[in-house]
Coordinates of C-alpha atoms and ligand atoms in Angstrom, one line a residue:
X1 CA -4.4 21.3 -9.0
X2 CA -4.3 17.7 -10.2
X3 CA -3.7 16.7 -13.9
X4 CA -5.9 14.5 -16.0
X5 CA -4.2 11.1 -16.1
X6 CA -4.4 8.2 -18.6
X7 CA -2.4 5.2 -18.9
X8 CA -0.5 5.2 -22.2
X9 CA -1.3 2.2 -24.5
X10 CA 0.4 -1.0 -23.6
X11 CA 2.4 0.5 -20.7
X12 CA 2.3 -2.7 -18.6
X13 CA 3.5 -4.9 -21.5
X14 CA 6.4 -2.5 -22.4
X15 CA 7.7 -2.3 -18.9
X16 CA 7.4 -6.2 -18.4
X17 CA 9.4 -6.5 -21.4
X18 CA 12.1 -4.1 -20.2
X19 CA 12.4 -6.0 -17.1
X20 CA 12.6 -9.3 -18.9
X21 CA 15.5 -8.3 -21.1
X22 CA 19.2 -9.4 -20.5
X23 CA 20.8 -6.9 -18.2
X24 CA 23.3 -5.6 -20.6
X25 CA 20.3 -4.6 -23.1
X26 CA 18.3 -2.8 -20.4
X27 CA 20.0 0.8 -20.7
X28 CA 19.2 1.1 -24.4
X29 CA 15.8 -0.5 -23.9
X30 CA 15.2 2.0 -21.0
X31 CA 15.9 5.0 -23.3
X32 CA 13.7 3.6 -26.0
X33 CA 10.9 3.0 -23.4
X34 CA 11.3 6.6 -22.1
X35 CA 11.0 8.3 -25.5
X36 CA 8.4 5.7 -27.1
X37 CA 6.0 6.1 -24.1
X38 CA 3.6 8.9 -24.5
X39 CA 2.9 10.2 -21.1
X40 CA 1.9 13.7 -21.8
X41 CA 2.2 14.2 -18.0
X42 CA 4.0 17.4 -17.0
X43 CA 4.2 17.2 -13.1
X44 CA 7.8 16.9 -12.1
X45 CA 8.6 14.2 -9.6
X46 CA 9.5 15.3 -6.0
X47 CA 8.5 19.0 -6.6
X48 CA 4.9 18.9 -5.4
X49 CA 3.8 17.3 -2.2
X50 CA -0.1 18.0 -2.0
X51 CA -3.0 15.6 -2.5
X52 CA -3.1 13.7 -6.0
X53 CA 0.6 14.6 -6.5
X54 CA 3.1 11.9 -7.6
X55 CA 4.6 12.1 -4.3
X56 CA 1.2 11.5 -2.6
X57 CA 0.8 8.2 -4.8
X58 CA 4.5 7.4 -3.8
X59 CA 3.7 7.4 -0.3
X60 CA 0.9 4.9 -0.8
X61 CA 3.1 2.2 -2.4
X62 CA 4.1 -0.8 -0.5
X63 CA 7.9 0.2 -0.2
X64 CA 6.9 3.4 1.6
X65 CA 4.2 2.0 3.6
X66 CA 6.6 -0.6 4.9
X67 CA 9.0 2.2 5.9
X68 CA 6.2 4.2 7.6
X69 CA 4.8 1.2 9.7
X70 CA 8.2 0.0 10.7
X71 CA 9.3 3.6 11.7
X72 CA 5.9 4.2 13.5
X73 CA 6.3 1.1 15.7
X74 CA 9.6 2.3 17.0
X75 CA 8.6 5.9 17.4
X76 CA 5.2 5.3 19.2
X77 CA 7.0 3.1 21.7
X78 CA 9.9 5.5 22.2
X79 CA 7.8 8.6 22.5
X80 CA 5.4 7.1 24.9
X81 CA 8.1 7.1 27.5
X82 CA 9.1 10.6 27.0
X83 CA 6.6 13.5 28.2
X84 CA 6.8 16.7 26.4
X85 CA 9.0 15.1 23.7
X86 CA 10.8 17.0 20.9
X87 CA 11.4 15.3 17.6
X88 CA 13.3 16.6 14.6
X89 CA 12.4 15.4 11.1
X90 CA 14.9 16.0 8.5
X91 CA 13.2 16.0 5.0
X92 CA 9.4 16.0 5.7
X93 CA 7.7 14.9 2.2
X94 CA 4.0 15.1 2.7
X95 CA 4.1 14.0 6.4
X96 CA 2.6 10.6 5.7
X97 CA 4.8 9.1 8.5
X98 CA 3.0 11.3 11.2
X99 CA -0.4 9.8 10.3
X100 CA 1.0 6.4 11.1
X101 CA 2.7 7.6 14.4
X102 CA 0.6 10.1 16.1
X103 CA -2.9 9.9 17.9
X104 CA -5.3 12.7 18.6
X105 CA -4.2 12.8 22.2
X106 CA -0.4 13.0 21.7
X107 CA 1.6 16.1 22.7
X108 CA 4.9 17.2 21.9
X109 CA 7.1 19.3 19.5
X110 CA 8.0 18.4 15.9
X111 CA 10.8 20.4 14.2
X112 CA 10.7 20.0 10.6
X113 CA 13.8 20.9 8.5
X114 CA 13.2 21.0 4.8
X115 CA 13.9 23.6 2.0
X116 CA 10.3 23.2 0.2
X117 CA 7.6 25.4 1.6
X118 CA 4.9 23.0 0.4
X119 CA 6.4 20.3 2.8
X120 CA 5.7 22.4 5.9
X121 CA 2.2 23.0 4.9
X122 CA 1.6 19.3 4.3
X123 CA 3.2 18.1 7.5
X124 CA 1.4 20.7 9.7
X125 CA -2.0 19.3 8.4
X126 CA -1.2 15.8 9.6
X127 CA -0.5 16.9 13.3
X128 CA -2.8 16.6 16.2
X129 CA -3.6 20.0 18.2
X130 CA -1.3 19.0 21.1
X131 CA 1.9 18.7 18.8
X132 CA 3.6 22.1 18.4
X133 CA 5.0 22.5 14.9
X134 CA 8.3 24.3 14.3
X135 CA 9.0 24.5 10.5
X136 CA 12.5 25.3 9.4
X137 CA 12.6 26.2 5.8
X138 CA 16.1 25.4 4.9
X139 CA 18.4 22.5 3.6
X140 CA 19.7 20.6 6.8
X141 CA 23.3 21.2 6.0
X142 CA 22.8 24.8 6.9
X143 CA 21.0 24.4 10.1
X144 CA 22.2 23.8 13.6
X145 CA 20.1 21.0 15.2
X146 CA 18.7 21.6 18.7
X147 CA 18.6 18.8 21.3
X148 CA 15.9 16.1 20.8
X149 CA 14.4 12.9 21.9
X150 CA 14.4 11.5 18.4
X151 CA 15.7 12.5 14.9
X152 CA 14.0 10.9 11.9
X153 CA 15.9 11.2 8.6
X154 CA 13.9 9.0 6.0
X155 CA 15.2 9.0 2.5
X156 CA 16.7 12.6 2.6
X157 CA 20.4 12.3 3.1
X158 CA 21.0 10.8 -0.3
X159 CA 20.0 14.2 -1.7
X160 CA 23.4 15.5 -0.2
X161 CA 26.4 14.6 -2.3
X162 CA 29.5 13.0 -0.9
X163 CA 30.5 11.3 2.3
X164 CA 32.1 14.3 3.8
X165 CA 33.4 17.9 3.0
X166 CA 36.7 16.5 2.0
X167 CA 35.3 14.1 -0.7
X168 CA 33.0 17.0 -1.8
X169 CA 35.8 19.4 -2.2
X170 CA 37.7 16.9 -4.5
X171 CA 34.6 17.3 -6.8
X172 CA 34.6 21.0 -6.7
X173 CA 31.6 21.1 -4.2
X174 CA 31.5 23.2 -1.0
X175 CA 29.8 22.7 2.3
X176 CA 28.9 19.7 4.4
X177 CA 28.3 16.1 3.3
X178 CA 26.6 13.2 4.9
X179 CA 29.1 12.8 7.7
X180 CA 28.8 16.3 9.0
X181 CA 25.0 16.1 9.1
X182 CA 25.1 12.7 11.0
X183 CA 27.6 14.2 13.4
X184 CA 25.2 17.0 14.1
X185 CA 22.3 14.4 14.6
X186 CA 24.5 12.6 17.2
X187 CA 25.3 15.9 19.2
X188 CA 21.5 16.7 19.1
X189 CA 20.8 13.3 20.6
X190 CA 23.2 13.4 23.4
X191 CA 21.7 15.6 26.0
X192 CA 18.4 13.4 26.1
X193 CA 20.1 10.1 25.1
X194 CA 17.7 10.1 22.3
X195 CA 17.1 7.8 19.4
X196 CA 17.6 8.4 15.6
X197 CA 16.1 6.6 12.6
X198 CA 17.7 6.7 9.4
X199 CA 16.1 5.0 6.1
X200 CA 18.2 4.8 3.0
X201 CA 18.5 2.3 0.3
X202 CA 21.5 -0.1 0.0
X203 CA 22.8 1.2 -3.4
X204 CA 25.9 3.1 -4.2
X205 CA 25.6 6.1 -6.5
X206 CA 27.9 8.7 -4.8
X207 CA 30.7 10.9 -6.0
X208 CA 33.2 8.0 -6.5
X209 CA 31.3 7.0 -9.6
X210 CA 31.9 9.5 -12.4
X211 CA 29.3 10.5 -15.0
X212 CA 28.9 7.9 -17.6
X213 CA 30.6 5.2 -15.6
X214 CA 28.8 1.8 -16.7
X215 CA 28.8 0.8 -13.0
X216 CA 26.9 3.9 -12.1
X217 CA 24.4 3.1 -14.9
X218 CA 24.0 -0.5 -13.7
X219 CA 23.5 0.6 -10.0
X220 CA 20.7 3.1 -11.1
X221 CA 19.0 0.5 -13.3
X222 CA 19.3 -2.0 -10.5
X223 CA 17.8 0.2 -7.8
X224 CA 15.3 2.3 -9.6
X225 CA 14.1 0.1 -12.5
X226 CA 14.5 -3.5 -11.5
X227 CA 13.6 -2.9 -7.7
X228 CA 11.6 0.3 -7.3
X229 CA 10.1 0.1 -10.7
X230 CA 9.1 -3.6 -10.1
X231 CA 7.8 -3.0 -6.8
X232 CA 5.5 -0.2 -8.1
X233 CA 4.4 -2.4 -11.0
X234 CA 3.5 -5.2 -8.7
X235 CA 1.6 -2.8 -6.4
X236 CA -0.3 -1.7 -9.5
X237 CA -1.1 -5.3 -10.7
X238 CA -2.3 -6.2 -7.3
X239 CA -4.8 -3.3 -6.9
X240 CA -8.3 -4.4 -7.6
X241 CA -10.1 -1.1 -7.1
X242 CA -8.3 2.2 -7.5
X243 CA -10.6 5.0 -6.1
X244 CA -7.4 7.2 -5.4
X245 CA -6.2 6.9 -9.0
X246 CA -2.9 5.4 -7.9
X247 CA -2.2 3.2 -10.9
X248 CA -1.7 5.9 -13.5
X249 CA 0.3 7.9 -10.9
X250 CA 2.5 4.8 -10.1
X251 CA 3.0 4.2 -13.9
X252 CA 3.9 8.0 -14.3
X253 CA 6.4 7.5 -11.5
X254 CA 7.8 4.4 -13.0
X255 CA 8.3 6.4 -16.3
X256 CA 9.5 9.8 -15.1
X257 CA 11.4 8.8 -12.1
X258 CA 12.5 5.2 -12.1
X259 CA 13.4 5.0 -15.7
X260 CA 14.3 8.7 -15.8
X261 CA 16.9 8.2 -13.0
X262 CA 18.9 6.1 -15.4
X263 CA 19.7 9.2 -17.4
X264 CA 21.2 10.9 -14.3
X265 CA 24.2 8.6 -14.9
X266 CA 25.1 11.0 -17.7
X267 CA 24.6 14.5 -16.4
X268 CA 27.3 16.5 -14.5
X269 CA 28.1 15.3 -11.0
X270 CA 26.3 18.3 -9.2
X271 CA 23.1 17.6 -11.1
X272 CA 22.9 13.8 -10.3
X273 CA 20.2 14.5 -7.6
X274 CA 20.8 11.0 -5.8
X275 CA 24.0 10.2 -3.9
X276 CA 23.2 6.9 -2.4
X277 CA 25.6 4.7 -0.3
X278 CA 25.5 0.9 0.1
X279 CA 25.0 -0.8 3.4
X280 CA 28.7 -1.0 4.4
X281 CA 29.5 2.6 3.6
X282 CA 26.5 3.8 5.7
X283 CA 27.7 1.8 8.6
X284 CA 31.1 3.2 8.3
X285 CA 30.0 6.8 8.0
X286 CA 27.6 6.3 10.8
X287 CA 30.5 4.9 13.1
X288 CA 32.6 7.9 12.1
X289 CA 29.9 10.4 13.0
X290 CA 29.8 9.0 16.5
X291 CA 26.4 7.0 16.1
X292 CA 26.0 3.5 17.4
X293 CA 23.8 1.3 15.2
X294 CA 21.6 -0.7 17.5
X295 CA 19.9 -2.4 14.7
X296 CA 19.6 -2.4 11.0
X297 CA 17.1 -4.1 8.9
X298 CA 15.6 -4.2 5.4
X299 CA 12.2 -3.0 5.4
X300 CA 10.9 -4.5 2.0
X301 CA 11.1 -7.7 -0.2
X302 CA 13.5 -6.1 -2.6
X303 CA 16.6 -5.8 -0.5
X304 CA 16.3 -2.1 -1.0
X305 CA 15.6 0.2 1.8
X306 CA 17.2 -0.2 5.1
X307 CA 16.2 1.2 8.5
X308 CA 19.0 2.0 10.9
X309 CA 18.3 2.6 14.6
X310 CA 21.0 4.8 16.1
X311 CA 22.1 6.1 19.4
X312 CA 24.9 8.5 20.2
X313 CA 28.0 6.7 20.9
X314 CA 29.2 7.1 24.5
X315 CA 32.9 7.4 23.6
X316 CA 33.7 10.5 21.7
X317 CA 34.9 8.8 18.6
X318 CA 33.8 11.4 16.0
X319 CA 36.3 11.7 13.3
X320 CA 35.5 14.4 10.8
X321 CA 38.8 14.3 9.1
X322 CA 39.3 10.6 8.4
X323 CA 39.2 9.9 4.7
Ligands
SAM1 C1 12.1 11.4 -0.9 S1 11.6 12.7 0.1 C2 11.3 11.8 1.7 C3 10.3 12.4 2.5 C4 9.9 11.6 3.8 N1 11.0 11.7 4.8 C5 9.4 10.3 3.5 O1 10.2 9.4 3.9 O2 8.4 10.2 3.1 C6 12.9 13.8 0.5 C7 12.5 15.0 1.4 O3 13.8 15.6 1.7 C8 13.7 17.0 1.3 N2 15.0 17.5 1.1 C9 15.9 17.5 0.1 N3 17.0 17.9 0.2 C10 17.0 18.4 1.5 C11 18.0 19.0 2.3 N4 19.2 19.3 1.8 N5 17.7 19.3 3.5 C12 16.5 18.9 4.1 N6 15.6 18.3 3.3 C13 15.9 18.1 2.1 C14 12.8 17.1 0.3 O4 12.2 18.2 0.1 C15 11.7 16.1 0.5 O5 10.7 16.5 1.4

């Protein structure tokens, strides 16, 4: 059920003012912006995926549309050469990618791994009749991947804290980190010499930065407020007609998620929610996982989201123990 939305008074001016402040004043200003903006909007970000949700509006913003169109270009061409293809998607969201990739006549198999039941419902509704849908309702780190022609992992791995098990254990966390999941992706691709697409931001907020670290605060401000927030804000300013009611939902995302993320710098490490890596660390962990990066490129004008095209490395250079 969608909520009634209204735009708080002077939202645009207040956010513009926040962005124009000297960077060392923005943390305090973000806190004031958060508490002084009356948004009486209770839908939690990233928890609902249906039509009219905040996530639905997020998938319509230019940052995400750029990701979907650039991923679709690669996937369409790759899958057209593979009859009876099997694709694994890790973290399905609302399935928006598949509306860009698949045509009514397409046939294949899509396995979606995601712990949220609503995600599977949303993705299945986007698929043509000839695509068999296999939902796996679980976190990827608990799943053994089957062989595949392609694996797509877009803006999902940053939810998994730590580069690897070893780094996680130093912070009292058990189980797999990013490396172990990426190694599984490499193994899943090998039998069919498949292709993987990884989309992630170039921003560091992983376990090395402890709660309250000013560097962590600044990285979160930079990525979520100065880049994602600005991009959403400019999208809203550029929209002349808004039949989908995107502008209030984009503003709600700026308020709840972009500005709200800055406060995650002060919560216990296990509650941070986003554990991002910068470009050089992604390249290193991909190499260690046995994945060769064929190409990496930024998909937006903000230097934020990168798309990595990956193939399994021919030599067996997986090194799960290297710190
Ligand atoms: C930011 S959304 C990205 C969705 C989609 N890939 C896209 O680009 O639009 C992150 C997705 O990852 C899922 N997710 C979060 N943690 C996960 C985990 N440990 N394993 C698998 N999926 C996860 C969420 O439920 C959500 O669907």
